[in-house]
Amino acid sequence: MPKTKSISGAKKRFKVTGSGKIKRKKAYTSHILTKKTQKRKRNLRKATIVAKADESRIRDLIPYS
């Protein structure tokens, strides 16, 4: 059986941690930053873990990570 292709966009957006969880960047950081508070912008810089409900879908996109 042939190998499954990884989705290039997903490879760039998600990383798998040592414990097997999937890490992602937060949204809403690219523009219209003047109305967002400093605290909100600072918290958007941090990476976060993908929700349990979405995890299986993303694992299909990056099968060999």
N, CA, C and O atoms as a DFTB+ gen file, in Angstrom:
260 C
 N C O
     1  1       0.843      -1.190       0.000
     2  2       0.000       0.000       0.000
     3  2       0.886       1.251       0.000
     4  3       1.870       1.303       0.739
     5  1       0.555       2.256      -0.815
     6  2       1.402       3.449      -0.875
     7  2       1.300       4.297       0.389
     8  3       0.342       4.213       1.157
     9  1       2.326       5.112       0.564
    10  2       2.325       6.016       1.712
    11  2       1.260       7.094       1.528
    12  3       0.922       7.463       0.404
    13  1       0.738       7.592       2.648
    14  2      -0.216       8.700       2.622
    15  2       0.559       9.998       2.499
    16  3       1.583      10.177       3.158
    17  1       0.080      10.902       1.660
    18  2       0.760      12.189       1.506
    19  2       0.401      13.110       2.664
    20  3      -0.756      13.190       3.077
    21  1       1.412      13.801       3.180
    22  2       1.174      14.834       4.190
    23  2       0.702      16.097       3.483
    24  3       1.136      16.380       2.366
    25  1      -0.171      16.850       4.113
    26  2      -0.660      18.105       3.550
    27  2       0.357      19.198       3.889
    28  3       0.656      19.433       5.060
    29  1       0.880      19.858       2.865
    30  2       1.956      20.839       3.062
    31  2       1.554      21.969       3.992
    32  3       2.344      22.381       4.842
    33  1       0.335      22.477       3.843
    34  2      -0.134      23.563       4.699
    35  2      -0.191      23.152       6.152
    36  3       0.105      23.955       7.036
    37  1      -0.565      21.917       6.411
    38  2      -0.664      21.408       7.780
    39  2       0.728      21.222       8.388
    40  3       0.922      21.459       9.581
    41  1       1.689      20.802       7.576
    42  2       3.060      20.632       8.066
    43  2       3.622      21.944       8.579
    44  3       4.365      21.974       9.560
    45  1       3.259      23.040       7.902
    46  2       3.759      24.357       8.281
    47  2       3.046      24.916       9.506
    48  3       3.618      25.729      10.232
    49  1       1.816      24.497       9.746
    50  2       1.001      25.099      10.802
    51  2       0.995      24.338      12.122
    52  3       0.739      24.934      13.168
    53  1       1.269      23.050      12.100
    54  2       1.160      22.226      13.307
    55  2       2.450      21.501      13.613
    56  3       3.166      21.078      12.706
    57  1       2.750      21.357      14.918
    58  2       3.904      20.588      15.382
    59  2       3.404      19.612      16.444
    60  3       2.495      19.925      17.212
    61  1       4.008      18.431      16.475
    62  2       3.643      17.441      17.481
    63  2       4.634      17.542      18.627
    64  3       5.845      17.533      18.409
    65  1       4.122      17.636      19.852
    66  2       4.972      17.749      21.038
    67  2       5.532      16.377      21.413
    68  3       5.148      15.363      20.830
    69  1       6.419      16.353      22.364
    70  2       7.017      15.103      22.823
    71  2       5.999      14.146      23.405
    72  3       6.149      12.931      23.284
    73  1       4.963      14.679      24.036
    74  2       3.926      13.826      24.641
    75  2       2.856      13.432      23.628
    76  3       1.923      12.705      23.969
    77  1       2.981      13.906      22.380
    78  2       2.050      13.491      21.329
    79  2       0.900      14.438      21.070
    80  3       0.057      14.169      20.214
    81  1       0.851      15.553      21.803
    82  2      -0.208      16.535      21.557
    83  2       0.178      17.388      20.348
    84  3       1.346      17.432      19.960
    85  1      -0.803      18.060      19.759
    86  2      -0.541      18.892      18.585
    87  2      -0.591      20.355      18.986
    88  3      -1.557      20.815      19.595
    89  1       0.479      21.086      18.631
    90  2       0.624      22.492      18.966
    91  2       0.222      23.341      17.765
    92  3       0.456      22.957      16.619
    93  1      -0.386      24.498      18.034
    94  2      -0.772      25.408      16.957
    95  2      -0.578      26.846      17.412
    96  3      -0.474      27.127      18.606
    97  1      -0.530      27.761      16.428
    98  2      -0.463      29.189      16.736
    99  2      -1.886      29.711      16.871
   100  3      -2.826      29.088      16.377
   101  1      -2.049      30.843      17.532
   102  2      -3.375      31.435      17.704
   103  2      -3.718      32.345      16.535
   104  3      -2.830      32.888      15.877
   105  1      -4.994      32.506      16.287
   106  2      -5.485      33.357      15.201
   107  2      -5.622      34.797      15.690
   108  3      -5.382      35.090      16.861
   109  1      -6.005      35.679      14.792
   110  2      -6.290      37.108      15.083
   111  2      -5.040      37.908      15.452
   112  3      -5.108      38.795      16.303
   113  1      -3.896      37.605      14.820
   114  2      -2.667      38.341      15.135
   115  2      -2.128      39.143      13.961
   116  3      -1.112      39.823      14.105
   117  1      -2.781      39.085      12.800
   118  2      -2.149      39.658      11.608
   119  2      -2.465      41.125      11.352
   120  3      -1.585      41.855      10.896
   121  1      -3.671      41.584      11.624
   122  2      -4.001      42.987      11.344
   123  2      -5.088      43.486      12.285
   124  3      -5.618      42.724      13.093
   125  1      -5.417      44.766      12.176
   126  2      -6.343      45.466      13.081
   127  2      -5.892      45.269      14.534
   128  3      -6.670      44.865      15.398
   129  1      -4.620      45.566      14.769
   130  2      -4.049      45.350      16.099
   131  2      -4.213      46.563      17.015
   132  3      -3.993      46.460      18.222
   133  1      -4.596      47.710      16.451
   134  2      -4.669      48.927      17.271
   135  2      -5.779      48.849      18.313
   136  3      -5.631      49.376      19.415
   137  1      -6.881      48.202      17.977
   138  2      -7.992      48.121      18.928
   139  2      -7.849      46.987      19.942
   140  3      -8.615      46.918      20.903
   141  1      -6.886      46.108      19.738
   142  2      -6.671      45.007      20.676
   143  2      -5.757      45.475      21.802
   144  3      -4.801      46.217      21.574
   145  1      -6.061      45.036      23.009
   146  2      -5.264      45.459      24.161
   147  2      -3.892      44.787      24.117
   148  3      -3.700      43.765      23.457
   149  1      -2.947      45.389      24.837
   150  2      -1.589      44.855      24.893
   151  2      -1.593      43.448      25.489
   152  3      -0.871      42.564      25.029
   153  1      -2.414      43.258      26.515
   154  2      -2.508      41.958      27.177
   155  2      -3.014      40.888      26.212
   156  3      -2.501      39.770      26.180
   157  1      -4.030      41.250      25.427
   158  2      -4.607      40.316      24.458
   159  2      -3.589      39.940      23.382
   160  3      -3.465      38.770      23.017
   161  1      -2.861      40.935      22.877
   162  2      -1.847      40.690      21.849
   163  2      -0.705      39.825      22.394
   164  3      -0.180      38.958      21.696
   165  1      -0.336      40.076      23.639
   166  2       0.736      39.300      24.268
   167  2       0.330      37.838      24.416
   168  3       1.137      36.940      24.173
   169  1      -0.914      37.597      24.812
   170  2      -1.398      36.226      24.966
   171  2      -1.590      35.520      23.630
   172  3      -1.523      34.292      23.572
   173  1      -1.825      36.265      22.563
   174  2      -1.965      35.667      21.237
   175  2      -0.625      35.176      20.688
   176  3      -0.598      34.339      19.786
   177  1       0.473      35.682      21.216
   178  2       1.800      35.242      20.756
   179  2       2.097      33.805      21.155
   180  3       2.826      33.104      20.453
   181  1       1.548      33.367      22.257
   182  2       1.853      32.038      22.786
   183  2       1.168      30.950      21.948
   184  3       0.057      31.133      21.451
   185  1       1.846      29.842      21.811
   186  2       1.257      28.693      21.121
   187  2       0.291      27.999      22.072
   188  3       0.356      28.188      23.286
   189  1      -0.603      27.195      21.509
   190  2      -1.577      26.479      22.327
   191  2      -1.774      25.077      21.758
   192  3      -1.277      24.759      20.677
   193  1      -2.496      24.256      22.488
   194  2      -2.745      22.868      22.080
   195  2      -4.057      22.796      21.307
   196  3      -5.023      23.483      21.640
   197  1      -4.081      21.966      20.281
   198  2      -5.283      21.769      19.467
   199  2      -6.347      21.069      20.311
   200  3      -6.029      20.207      21.131
   201  1      -7.610      21.442      20.108
   202  2      -8.725      20.851      20.844
   203  2      -8.839      19.355      20.536
   204  3      -8.501      18.906      19.441
   205  1      -9.316      18.602      21.514
   206  2      -9.457      17.148      21.385
   207  2     -10.365      16.784      20.204
   208  3     -10.118      15.795      19.514
   209  1     -11.407      17.578      19.976
   210  2     -12.361      17.304      18.903
   211  2     -11.723      17.413      17.518
   212  3     -12.138      16.716      16.593
   213  1     -10.716      18.283      17.366
   214  2     -10.073      18.506      16.066
   215  2      -8.820      17.665      15.868
   216  3      -8.300      17.574      14.756
   217  1      -8.339      17.058      16.930
   218  2      -7.052      16.370      16.890
   219  2      -7.002      15.256      15.851
   220  3      -6.015      15.148      15.123
   221  1      -8.034      14.431      15.763
   222  2      -8.008      13.301      14.828
   223  2      -7.994      13.771      13.380
   224  3      -7.354      13.150      12.531
   225  1      -8.702      14.873      13.093
   226  2      -8.701      15.425      11.728
   227  2      -7.313      15.906      11.332
   228  3      -6.883      15.703      10.197
   229  1      -6.612      16.543      12.264
   230  2      -5.287      17.076      11.959
   231  2      -4.256      15.961      11.854
   232  3      -3.324      16.051      11.054
   233  1      -4.412      14.919      12.646
   234  2      -3.507      13.770      12.555
   235  2      -3.564      13.108      11.172
   236  3      -2.558      12.582      10.695
   237  1      -4.725      13.133      10.539
   238  2      -4.853      12.600       9.179
   239  2      -4.075      13.436       8.168
   240  3      -3.597      12.919       7.158
   241  1      -3.951      14.746       8.452
   242  2      -3.239      15.653       7.537
   243  2      -1.726      15.534       7.661
   244  3      -1.003      15.764       6.692
   245  1      -1.240      15.173       8.858
   246  2       0.211      15.026       9.081
   247  2       0.499      13.611       9.616
   248  3       0.848      13.454      10.786
   249  1       0.357      12.590       8.770
   250  2       0.413      11.208       9.247
   251  2       1.775      10.754       9.796
   252  3       1.815       9.870      10.652
   253  1       2.871      11.323       9.336
   254  2       4.172      10.813       9.752
   255  2       4.898      11.742      10.718
   256  3       6.118      11.651      10.859
   257  1       4.179      12.622      11.375
   258  2       4.804      13.536      12.342
   259  2       4.840      12.916      13.718
   260  3       5.329      13.536      14.662
